[in-house]
Coordinates of C-alpha atoms and ligand atoms in Angstrom, one line a residue:
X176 CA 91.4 -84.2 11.1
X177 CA 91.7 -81.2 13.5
X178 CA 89.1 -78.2 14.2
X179 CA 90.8 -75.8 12.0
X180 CA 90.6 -78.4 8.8
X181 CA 87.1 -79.5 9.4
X182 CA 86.2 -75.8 10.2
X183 CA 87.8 -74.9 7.2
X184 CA 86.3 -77.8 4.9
X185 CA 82.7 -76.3 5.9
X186 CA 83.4 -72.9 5.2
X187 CA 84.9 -74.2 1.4
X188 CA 81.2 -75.5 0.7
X189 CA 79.0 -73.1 2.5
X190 CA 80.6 -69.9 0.5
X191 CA 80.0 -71.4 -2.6
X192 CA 76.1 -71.6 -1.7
X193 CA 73.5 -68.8 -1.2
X194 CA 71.4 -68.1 1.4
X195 CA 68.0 -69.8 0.4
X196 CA 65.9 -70.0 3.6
X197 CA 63.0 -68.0 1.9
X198 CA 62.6 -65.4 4.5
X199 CA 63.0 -61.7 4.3
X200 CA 62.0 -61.4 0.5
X201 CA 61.3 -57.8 2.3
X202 CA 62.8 -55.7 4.7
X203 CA 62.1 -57.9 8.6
X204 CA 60.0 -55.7 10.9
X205 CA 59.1 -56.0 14.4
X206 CA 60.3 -55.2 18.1
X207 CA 64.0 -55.2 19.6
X208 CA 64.9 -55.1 22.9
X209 CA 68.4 -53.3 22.8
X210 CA 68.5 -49.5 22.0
X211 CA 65.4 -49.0 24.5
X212 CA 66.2 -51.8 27.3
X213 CA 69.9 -52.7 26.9
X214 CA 71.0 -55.0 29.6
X215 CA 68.4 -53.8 32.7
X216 CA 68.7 -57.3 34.5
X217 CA 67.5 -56.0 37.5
X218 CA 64.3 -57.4 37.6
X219 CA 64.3 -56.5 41.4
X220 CA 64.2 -53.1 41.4
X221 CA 62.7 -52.4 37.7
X222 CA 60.5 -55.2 36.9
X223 CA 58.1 -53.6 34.3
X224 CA 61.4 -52.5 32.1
X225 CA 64.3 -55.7 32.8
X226 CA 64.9 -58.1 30.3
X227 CA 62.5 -60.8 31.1
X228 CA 59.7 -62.6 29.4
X229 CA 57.3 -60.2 30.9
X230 CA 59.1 -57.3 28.8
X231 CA 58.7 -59.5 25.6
X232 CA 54.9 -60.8 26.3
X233 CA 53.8 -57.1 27.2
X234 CA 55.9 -56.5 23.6
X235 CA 53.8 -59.5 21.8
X236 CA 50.6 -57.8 23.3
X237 CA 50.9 -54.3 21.9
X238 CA 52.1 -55.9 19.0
X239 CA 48.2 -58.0 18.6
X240 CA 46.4 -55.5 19.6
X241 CA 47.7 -52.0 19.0
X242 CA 47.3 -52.4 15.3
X243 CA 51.0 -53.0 14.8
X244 CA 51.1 -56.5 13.7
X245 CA 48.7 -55.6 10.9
X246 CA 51.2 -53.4 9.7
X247 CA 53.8 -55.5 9.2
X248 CA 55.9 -55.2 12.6
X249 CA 55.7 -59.3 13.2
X250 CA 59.4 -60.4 15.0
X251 CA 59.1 -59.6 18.8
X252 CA 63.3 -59.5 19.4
X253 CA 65.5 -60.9 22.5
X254 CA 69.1 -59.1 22.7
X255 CA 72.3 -59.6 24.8
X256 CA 71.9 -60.6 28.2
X257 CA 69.0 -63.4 28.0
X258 CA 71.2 -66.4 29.7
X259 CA 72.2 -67.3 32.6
X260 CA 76.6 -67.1 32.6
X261 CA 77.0 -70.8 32.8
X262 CA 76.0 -73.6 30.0
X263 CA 74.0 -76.5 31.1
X264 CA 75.4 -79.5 31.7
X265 CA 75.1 -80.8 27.9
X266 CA 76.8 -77.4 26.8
X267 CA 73.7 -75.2 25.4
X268 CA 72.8 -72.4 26.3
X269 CA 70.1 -71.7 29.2
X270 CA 68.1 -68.8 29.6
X271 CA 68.1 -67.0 33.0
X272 CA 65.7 -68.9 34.8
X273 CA 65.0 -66.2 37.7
X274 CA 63.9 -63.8 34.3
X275 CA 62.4 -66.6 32.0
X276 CA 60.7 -69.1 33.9
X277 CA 58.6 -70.4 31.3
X278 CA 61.9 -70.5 29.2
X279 CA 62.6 -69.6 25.6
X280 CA 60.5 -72.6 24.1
X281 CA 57.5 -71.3 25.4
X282 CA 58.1 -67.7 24.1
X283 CA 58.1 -68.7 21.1
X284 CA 54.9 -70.6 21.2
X285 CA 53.5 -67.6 22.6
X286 CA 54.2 -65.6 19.8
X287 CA 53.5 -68.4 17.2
X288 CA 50.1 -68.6 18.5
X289 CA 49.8 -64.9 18.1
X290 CA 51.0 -64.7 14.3
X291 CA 54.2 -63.4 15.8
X292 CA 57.3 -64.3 15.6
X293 CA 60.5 -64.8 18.3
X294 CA 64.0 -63.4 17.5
X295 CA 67.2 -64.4 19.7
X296 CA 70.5 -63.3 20.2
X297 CA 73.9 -64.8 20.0
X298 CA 77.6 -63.1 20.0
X299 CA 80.1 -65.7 17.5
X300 CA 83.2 -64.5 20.1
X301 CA 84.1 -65.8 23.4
X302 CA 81.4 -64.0 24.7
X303 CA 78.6 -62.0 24.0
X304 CA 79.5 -58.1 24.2
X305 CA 77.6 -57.9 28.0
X306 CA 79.8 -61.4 28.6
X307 CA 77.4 -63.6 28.8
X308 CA 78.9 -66.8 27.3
X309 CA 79.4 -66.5 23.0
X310 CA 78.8 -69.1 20.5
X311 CA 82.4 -69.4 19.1
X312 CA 83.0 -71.8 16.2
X313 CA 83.0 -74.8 18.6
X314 CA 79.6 -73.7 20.1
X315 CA 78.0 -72.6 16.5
X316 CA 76.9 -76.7 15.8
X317 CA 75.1 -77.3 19.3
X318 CA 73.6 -73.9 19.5
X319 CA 72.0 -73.5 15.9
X320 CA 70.3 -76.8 17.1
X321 CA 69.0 -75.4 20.9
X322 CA 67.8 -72.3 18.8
X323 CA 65.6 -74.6 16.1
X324 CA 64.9 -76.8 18.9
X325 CA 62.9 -73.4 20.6
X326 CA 61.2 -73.2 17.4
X327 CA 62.9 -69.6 17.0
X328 CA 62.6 -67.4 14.0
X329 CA 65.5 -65.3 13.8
X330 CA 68.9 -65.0 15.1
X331 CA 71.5 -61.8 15.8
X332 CA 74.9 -63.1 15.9
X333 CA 77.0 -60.2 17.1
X334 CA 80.8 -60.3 16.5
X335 CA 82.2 -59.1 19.9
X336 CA 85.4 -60.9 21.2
X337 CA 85.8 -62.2 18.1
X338 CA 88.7 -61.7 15.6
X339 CA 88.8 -61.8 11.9
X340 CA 89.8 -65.4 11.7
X341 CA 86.7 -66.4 13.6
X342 CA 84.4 -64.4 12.4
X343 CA 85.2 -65.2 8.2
X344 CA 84.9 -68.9 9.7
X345 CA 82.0 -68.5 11.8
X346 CA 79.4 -66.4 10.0
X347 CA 79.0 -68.8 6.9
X348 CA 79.4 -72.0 9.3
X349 CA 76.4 -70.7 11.2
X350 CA 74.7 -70.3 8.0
X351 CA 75.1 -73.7 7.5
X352 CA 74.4 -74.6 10.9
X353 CA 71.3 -73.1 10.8
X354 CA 70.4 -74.3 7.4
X355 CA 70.7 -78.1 8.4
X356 CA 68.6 -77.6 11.6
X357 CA 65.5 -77.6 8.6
X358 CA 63.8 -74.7 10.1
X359 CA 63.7 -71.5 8.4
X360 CA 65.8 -68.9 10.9
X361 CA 66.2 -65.1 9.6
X362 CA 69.8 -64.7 10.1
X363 CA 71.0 -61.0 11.0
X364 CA 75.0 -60.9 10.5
X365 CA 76.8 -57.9 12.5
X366 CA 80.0 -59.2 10.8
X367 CA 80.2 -56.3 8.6
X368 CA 79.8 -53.8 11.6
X369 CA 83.5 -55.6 13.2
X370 CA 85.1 -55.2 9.8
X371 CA 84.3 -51.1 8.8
X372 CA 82.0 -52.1 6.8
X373 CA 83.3 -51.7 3.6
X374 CA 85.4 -53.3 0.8
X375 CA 87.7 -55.1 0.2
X376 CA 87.8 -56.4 4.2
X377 CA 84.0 -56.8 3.5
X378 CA 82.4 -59.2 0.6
X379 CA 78.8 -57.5 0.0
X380 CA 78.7 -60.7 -2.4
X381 CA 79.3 -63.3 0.2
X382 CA 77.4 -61.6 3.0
X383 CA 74.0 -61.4 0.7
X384 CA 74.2 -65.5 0.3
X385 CA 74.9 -66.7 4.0
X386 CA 72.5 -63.7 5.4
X387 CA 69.2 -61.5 5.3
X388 CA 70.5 -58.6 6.9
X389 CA 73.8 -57.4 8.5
X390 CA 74.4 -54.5 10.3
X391 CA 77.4 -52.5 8.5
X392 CA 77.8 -50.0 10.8
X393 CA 78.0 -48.8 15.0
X394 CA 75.0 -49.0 17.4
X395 CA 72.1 -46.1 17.3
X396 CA 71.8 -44.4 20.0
X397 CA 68.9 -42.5 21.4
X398 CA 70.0 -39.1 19.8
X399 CA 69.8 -37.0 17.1
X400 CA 73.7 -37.0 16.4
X401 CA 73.7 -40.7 16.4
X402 CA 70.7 -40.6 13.4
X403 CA 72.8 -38.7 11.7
X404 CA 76.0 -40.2 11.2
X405 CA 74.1 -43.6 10.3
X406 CA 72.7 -41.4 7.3
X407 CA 75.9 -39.8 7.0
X408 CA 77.5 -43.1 6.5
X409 CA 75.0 -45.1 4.9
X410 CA 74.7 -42.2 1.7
X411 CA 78.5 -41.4 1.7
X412 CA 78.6 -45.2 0.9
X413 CA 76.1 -45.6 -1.3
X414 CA 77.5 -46.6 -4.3
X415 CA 79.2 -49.8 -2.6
X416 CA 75.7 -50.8 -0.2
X417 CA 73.0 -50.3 -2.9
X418 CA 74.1 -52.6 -4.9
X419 CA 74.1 -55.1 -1.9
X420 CA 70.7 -55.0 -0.8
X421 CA 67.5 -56.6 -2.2
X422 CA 64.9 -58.9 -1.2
X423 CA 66.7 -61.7 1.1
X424 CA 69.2 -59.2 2.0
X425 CA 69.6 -55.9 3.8
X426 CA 72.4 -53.3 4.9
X427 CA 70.8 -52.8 8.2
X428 CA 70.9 -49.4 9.5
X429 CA 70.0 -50.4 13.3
X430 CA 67.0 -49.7 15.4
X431 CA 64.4 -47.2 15.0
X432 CA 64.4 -44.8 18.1
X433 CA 61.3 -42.7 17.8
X434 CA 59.0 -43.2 20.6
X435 CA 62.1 -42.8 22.4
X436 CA 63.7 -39.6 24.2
X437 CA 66.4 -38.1 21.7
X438 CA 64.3 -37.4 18.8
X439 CA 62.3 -34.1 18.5
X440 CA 59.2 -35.0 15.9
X441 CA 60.6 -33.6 12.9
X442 CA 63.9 -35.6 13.7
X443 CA 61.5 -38.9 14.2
X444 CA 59.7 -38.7 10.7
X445 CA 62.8 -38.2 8.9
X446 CA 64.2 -41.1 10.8
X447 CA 61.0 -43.2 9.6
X448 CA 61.3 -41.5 6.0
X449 CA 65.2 -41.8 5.4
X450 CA 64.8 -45.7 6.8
X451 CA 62.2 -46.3 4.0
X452 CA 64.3 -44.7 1.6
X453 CA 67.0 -47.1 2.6
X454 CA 64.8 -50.1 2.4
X455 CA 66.1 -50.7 6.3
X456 CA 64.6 -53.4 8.4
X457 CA 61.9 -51.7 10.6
X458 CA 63.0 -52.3 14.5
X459 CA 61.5 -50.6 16.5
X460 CA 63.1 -50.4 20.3
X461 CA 60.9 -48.1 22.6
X462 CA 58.2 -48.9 25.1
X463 CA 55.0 -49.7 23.2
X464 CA 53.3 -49.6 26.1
X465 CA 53.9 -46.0 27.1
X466 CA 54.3 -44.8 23.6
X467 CA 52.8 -41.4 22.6
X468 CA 50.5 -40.9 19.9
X469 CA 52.7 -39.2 17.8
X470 CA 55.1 -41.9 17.5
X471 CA 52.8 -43.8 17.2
X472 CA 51.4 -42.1 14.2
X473 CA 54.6 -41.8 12.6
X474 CA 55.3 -45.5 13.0
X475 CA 52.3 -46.8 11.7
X476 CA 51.9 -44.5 8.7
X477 CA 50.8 -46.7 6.1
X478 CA 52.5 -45.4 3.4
X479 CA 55.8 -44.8 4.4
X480 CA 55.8 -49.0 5.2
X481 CA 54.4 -49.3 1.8
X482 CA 57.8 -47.6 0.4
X483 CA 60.1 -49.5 2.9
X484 CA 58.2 -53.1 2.3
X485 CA 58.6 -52.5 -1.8
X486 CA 58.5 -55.7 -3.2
X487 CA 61.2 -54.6 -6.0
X488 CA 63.6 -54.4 -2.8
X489 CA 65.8 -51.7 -4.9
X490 CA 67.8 -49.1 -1.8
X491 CA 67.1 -45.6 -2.4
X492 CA 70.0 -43.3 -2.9
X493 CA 70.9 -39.6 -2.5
X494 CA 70.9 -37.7 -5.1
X495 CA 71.2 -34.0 -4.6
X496 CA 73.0 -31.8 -2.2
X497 CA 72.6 -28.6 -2.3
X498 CA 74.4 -25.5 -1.2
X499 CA 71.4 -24.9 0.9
X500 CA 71.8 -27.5 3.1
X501 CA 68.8 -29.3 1.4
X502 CA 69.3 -33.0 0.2
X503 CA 67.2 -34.9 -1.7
X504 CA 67.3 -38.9 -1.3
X505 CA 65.1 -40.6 -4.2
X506 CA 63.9 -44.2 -4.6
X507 CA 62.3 -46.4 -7.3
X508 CA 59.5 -49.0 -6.4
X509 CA 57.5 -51.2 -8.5
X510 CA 54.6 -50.0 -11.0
X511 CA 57.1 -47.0 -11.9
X512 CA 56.6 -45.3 -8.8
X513 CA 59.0 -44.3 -6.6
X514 CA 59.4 -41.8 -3.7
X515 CA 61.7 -38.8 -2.5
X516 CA 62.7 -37.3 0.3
X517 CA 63.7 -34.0 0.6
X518 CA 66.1 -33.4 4.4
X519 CA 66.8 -30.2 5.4
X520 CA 70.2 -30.2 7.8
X521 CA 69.3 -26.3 8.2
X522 CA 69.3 -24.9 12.1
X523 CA 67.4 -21.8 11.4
X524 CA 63.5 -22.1 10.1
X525 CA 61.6 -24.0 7.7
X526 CA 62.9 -23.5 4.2
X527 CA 61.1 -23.2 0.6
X528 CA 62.9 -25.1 -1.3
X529 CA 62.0 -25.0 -5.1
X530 CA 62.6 -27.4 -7.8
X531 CA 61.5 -29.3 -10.4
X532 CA 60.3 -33.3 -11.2
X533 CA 62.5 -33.0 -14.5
X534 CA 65.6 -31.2 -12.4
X535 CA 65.5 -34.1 -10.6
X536 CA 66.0 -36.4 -13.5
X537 CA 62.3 -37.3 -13.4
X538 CA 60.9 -38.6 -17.2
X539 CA 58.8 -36.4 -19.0
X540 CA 55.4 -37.0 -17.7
X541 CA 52.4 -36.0 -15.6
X542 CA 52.8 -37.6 -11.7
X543 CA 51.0 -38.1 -9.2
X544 CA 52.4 -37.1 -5.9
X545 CA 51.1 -37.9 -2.5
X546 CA 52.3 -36.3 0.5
X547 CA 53.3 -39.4 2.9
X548 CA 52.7 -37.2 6.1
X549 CA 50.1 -35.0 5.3
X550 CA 48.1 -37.1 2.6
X551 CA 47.5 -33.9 0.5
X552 CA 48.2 -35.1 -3.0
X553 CA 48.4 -32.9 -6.5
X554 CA 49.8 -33.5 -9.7
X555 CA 53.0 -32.4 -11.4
X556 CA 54.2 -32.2 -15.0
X557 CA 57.7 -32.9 -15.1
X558 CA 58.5 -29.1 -15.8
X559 CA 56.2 -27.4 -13.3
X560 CA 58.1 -25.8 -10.6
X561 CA 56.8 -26.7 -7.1
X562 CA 58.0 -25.5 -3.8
X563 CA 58.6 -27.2 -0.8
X564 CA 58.5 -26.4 3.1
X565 CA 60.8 -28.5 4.9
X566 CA 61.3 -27.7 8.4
X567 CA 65.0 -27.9 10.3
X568 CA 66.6 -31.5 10.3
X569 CA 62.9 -32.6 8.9
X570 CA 61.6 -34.1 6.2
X571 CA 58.8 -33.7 3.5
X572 CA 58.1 -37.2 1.8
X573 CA 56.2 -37.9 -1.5
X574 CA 55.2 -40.8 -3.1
X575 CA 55.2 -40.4 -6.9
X576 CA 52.7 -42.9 -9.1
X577 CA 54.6 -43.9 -12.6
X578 CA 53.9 -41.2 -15.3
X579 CA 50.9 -41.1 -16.4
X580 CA 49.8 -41.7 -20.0
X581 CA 48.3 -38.3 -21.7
X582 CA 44.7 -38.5 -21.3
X583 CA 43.5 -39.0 -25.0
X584 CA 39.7 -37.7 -24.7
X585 CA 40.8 -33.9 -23.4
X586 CA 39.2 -31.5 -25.5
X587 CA 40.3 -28.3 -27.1
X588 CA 37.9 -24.8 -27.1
X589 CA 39.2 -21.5 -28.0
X590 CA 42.5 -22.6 -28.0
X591 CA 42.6 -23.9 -24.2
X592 CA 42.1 -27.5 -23.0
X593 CA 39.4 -28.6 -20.8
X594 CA 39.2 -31.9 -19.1
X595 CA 42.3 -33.6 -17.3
X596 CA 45.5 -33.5 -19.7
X597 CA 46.3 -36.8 -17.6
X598 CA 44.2 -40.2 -17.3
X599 CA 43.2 -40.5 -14.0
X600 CA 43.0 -44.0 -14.1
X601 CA 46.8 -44.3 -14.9
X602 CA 47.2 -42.4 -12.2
X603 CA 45.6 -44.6 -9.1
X604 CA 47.7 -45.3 -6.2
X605 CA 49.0 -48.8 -7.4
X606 CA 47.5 -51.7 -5.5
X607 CA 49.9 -53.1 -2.7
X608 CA 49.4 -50.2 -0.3
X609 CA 47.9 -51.3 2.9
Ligands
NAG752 C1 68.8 -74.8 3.1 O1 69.4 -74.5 1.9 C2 68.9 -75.2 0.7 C3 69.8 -74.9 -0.5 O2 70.0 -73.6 -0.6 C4 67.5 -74.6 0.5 O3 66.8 -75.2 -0.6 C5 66.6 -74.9 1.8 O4 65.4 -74.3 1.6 C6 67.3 -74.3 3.0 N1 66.6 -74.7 4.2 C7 66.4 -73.9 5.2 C8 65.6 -74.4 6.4 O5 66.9 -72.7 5.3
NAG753 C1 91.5 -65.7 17.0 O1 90.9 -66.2 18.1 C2 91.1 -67.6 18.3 C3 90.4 -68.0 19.6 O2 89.1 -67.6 19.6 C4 92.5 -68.0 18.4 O3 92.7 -69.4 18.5 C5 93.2 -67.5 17.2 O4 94.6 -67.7 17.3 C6 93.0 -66.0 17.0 N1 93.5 -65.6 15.7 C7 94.2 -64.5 15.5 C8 94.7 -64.2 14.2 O5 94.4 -63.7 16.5
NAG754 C1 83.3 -62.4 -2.6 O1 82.4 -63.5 -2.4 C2 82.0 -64.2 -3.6 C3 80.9 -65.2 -3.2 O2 81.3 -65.9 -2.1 C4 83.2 -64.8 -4.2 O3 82.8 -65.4 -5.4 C5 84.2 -63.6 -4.5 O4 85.4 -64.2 -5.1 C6 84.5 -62.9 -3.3 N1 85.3 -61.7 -3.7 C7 86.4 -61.4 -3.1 C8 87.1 -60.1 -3.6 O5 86.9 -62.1 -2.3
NAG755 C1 57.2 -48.9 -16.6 O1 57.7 -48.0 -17.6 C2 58.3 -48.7 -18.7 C3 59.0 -47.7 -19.5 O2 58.3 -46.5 -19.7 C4 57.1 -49.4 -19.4 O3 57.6 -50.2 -20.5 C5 56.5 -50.4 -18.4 O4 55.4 -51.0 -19.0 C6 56.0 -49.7 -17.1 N1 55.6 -50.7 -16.1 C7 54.5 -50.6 -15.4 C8 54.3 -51.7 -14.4 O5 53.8 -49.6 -15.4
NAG756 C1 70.7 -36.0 -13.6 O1 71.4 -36.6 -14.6 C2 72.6 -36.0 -15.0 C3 73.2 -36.7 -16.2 O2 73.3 -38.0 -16.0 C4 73.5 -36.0 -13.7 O3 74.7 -35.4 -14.0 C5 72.8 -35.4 -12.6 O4 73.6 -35.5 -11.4 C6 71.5 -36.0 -12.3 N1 70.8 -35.2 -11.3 C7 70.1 -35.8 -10.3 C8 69.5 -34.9 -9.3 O5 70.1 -37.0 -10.2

């Protein structure tokens, strides 16, 4: 039997099967080196900020014991350029020794031992998009194995110098591959991204049983512009990746940038709100050891995790543009809550912009609504018409408790009601925020 048969015989069985490695039920979070560190080898010159087990350790660190690990942010992530050009003599893959001496095994144990856990890189072409060496389809058996063998938690297999042959062979046989190593390996497939991703060259069906994520779409870059045609693209094709996503499996929007240099602060929490919104794996690529406060405080907001982690997994959606240059981006979460985010792409000052819970399509009702960034919180019927403040290209983010039930025991006197016309108890943040 040749390659291409046996190749192909795989590929017949592994389709057929999902994905059932029991990771991801919500969207991954953690650390990854690309946006922020790219491929800075020069370990000379720039020591503190090359890729290099000290950049991933000093990672781990801020990870344990700023408060981030807490929070969810648990995969500390290794991107292109790790290995040396050259496989060993028995064909696997070797990391640079000159930039990992203590190699990759024992970064993963130093994350294990921390609760964290260790993500790698690997490019299913020829090479990797840097050119280090790939993990074509001949490569995908030996290096699944090296990767398990590291005890590694989570792979990126990137799709450059690869064509569409390859890749529709490669990214369920590593599936497999990974599958029969026995240990659980997240599995983020940039397959999609090589293919426009979007039907018919790309089967949302197939991808959410052979992986846990994918990215659909180009690289972020640390800019503004770049934030905005992920959202751009991501809510112009809504209709065909909602559906996709849920817990196991994620349209992957990229890397978050704040903490970085192209975002202004309004531009940062609407990258952290519209992320949530999209249930979007929560990367983060920026230097945690310099970071400022305010990123800081925008990354760690409690809440706005809360809504990205959702265990009901369901992608939020746009649902209003207006002639104003306001949107509104809505999603459902469990306990009949959900939350919405109203963007302004305005250029000129912060606008009031006023609506209505039932304008929005909300249920009759009385909700709770809590102000994710400035934890004010109030209560709206469905009818009362509110007004919002949303600076240019920022955000203003609610979280909505489920309606509540009408408060039975409010009491009538001369013809106006006293006591709460809702039951506060009904109304209670539900149980699963941190
Ligand atoms: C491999 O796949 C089988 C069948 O879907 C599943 O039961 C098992 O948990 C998977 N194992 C790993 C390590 O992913
Ligand atoms: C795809 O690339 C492989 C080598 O990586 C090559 O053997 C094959 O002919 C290519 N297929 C097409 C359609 O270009
Ligand atoms: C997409 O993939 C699914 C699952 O692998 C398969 O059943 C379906 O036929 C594929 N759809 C198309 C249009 O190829
Ligand atoms: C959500 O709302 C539906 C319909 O109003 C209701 O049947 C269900 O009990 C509610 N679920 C929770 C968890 O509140
Ligand atoms: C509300 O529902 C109507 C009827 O289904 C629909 O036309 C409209 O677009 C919806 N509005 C919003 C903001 O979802």
């Amino acid at each position: 039997m040749n390659l291409a048969t046996l190749v192909f015989a795989s590929v017949a069985a592994v389709t057929t099967i999902a994905l059932d490695n029991g990771l991801m039920k919500t969207p991954p979070m953690g650390w990854l080196a690309w946006e922020r560190y790219r491929c800075n080898v020069d370990c000379e010159n720039d020591p503190k900020n090359c890729i290099s087990e000290n950049l991933f350790i000093d990672m781990a660190d801020r990870l344990y014991e700023d408060g981030w690990k807490e929070l969810g942010y648990n995969y500390v992530n290794i991107d292109d350029c790790w290995t040396l050009r050259e496989r060993d003599q028995q064909g696997r893959l070797q990391a640079d020794p000159k930039r990992f001496p203590g190699g990759i095994k024992r970064l993963a144990d130093y994350m294990h031992n921390r609760g964290l856990k260790l993500g790698i890189y690997g490019d299913m072409g020829t090479y990797t998009c840097m050119g280090y060496p790939g993990t074509p389809v001949e490569k995908i058996q030996v290096d699944a194995l090296t990767f398990a063998e590291w005890e590694v938690d989570m792979l990126k297999y990137d799709g450059c110098y690869s064509n569409d042959t390859d890749q529709a062979l490669g990214y369920p046989l590593m599936a497999k591959a990974l599958n029969n190593t026995g240990r659980p390996i997240g599995y983020s497939c940039s397959w999609p991204a090589y293919q426009g991703g979007l039907p018919p060259k790309v089967n949302y069906t197939q991808l959410g049983e052979i992986c846990n994520l994918w990215r659909n779409y180009g690289d972020i870059q640390d800019s503004w512009s770049s934030v905005l045609m992920i959202i751009d693209w991501v809510f112009t094709n809504q209709d065909v990746l909602t559906p996709a996503a849920g817990p196991g499996k994620w349209n992957d929007p990229d890397m978050l940038i704040i903490g970085d240099f192209g975002l202004s602060l309004d531009q940062s929490r609407s990258q952290m709100a519209l992320w949530a919104i999209m249930a979007a794996p929560l990367f983060m690529s920026t230097d945690l050891r310099t970071i400022s406060g305010e990123a800081r405080t925008i990354l760690q907001n409690k809440m706005i995790i809360s809504i990205d982690q959702d265990v009901l997994g369901i992608q939020g959606r746009r649902i209003l543009k207006e002639k104003s240059n306001i949107e509104v981006y809505w999603r459902p979460l469990s306990n009949n809550a959900s939350a919405l985010v109203f963007f302004s792409r305005r250029t000129d000052m912060p606008y009031r912009y006023k609506t209505s819970l039932s304008k929005l399509n909300y249920t009759t009702g009385t909700y709770k609504v809590h102000d994710v960034f400035t934890d004010k919180t109030d209560v709206l019927m469905d009818s009362t018409v509110f007004e919002v403040a949303v600076n240019p290209t920022g955000v203003v983010m609610w979280y909505l408790s489920a309606p509540a039930k009408p408060q039975s025991l409010h009491f009538l006197r001369g013809g106006k009601r006293h006591g709460a016309a809702y039951d506060p108890e009904e109304n209670g943040i539900p149980q699963g925020f941190l």
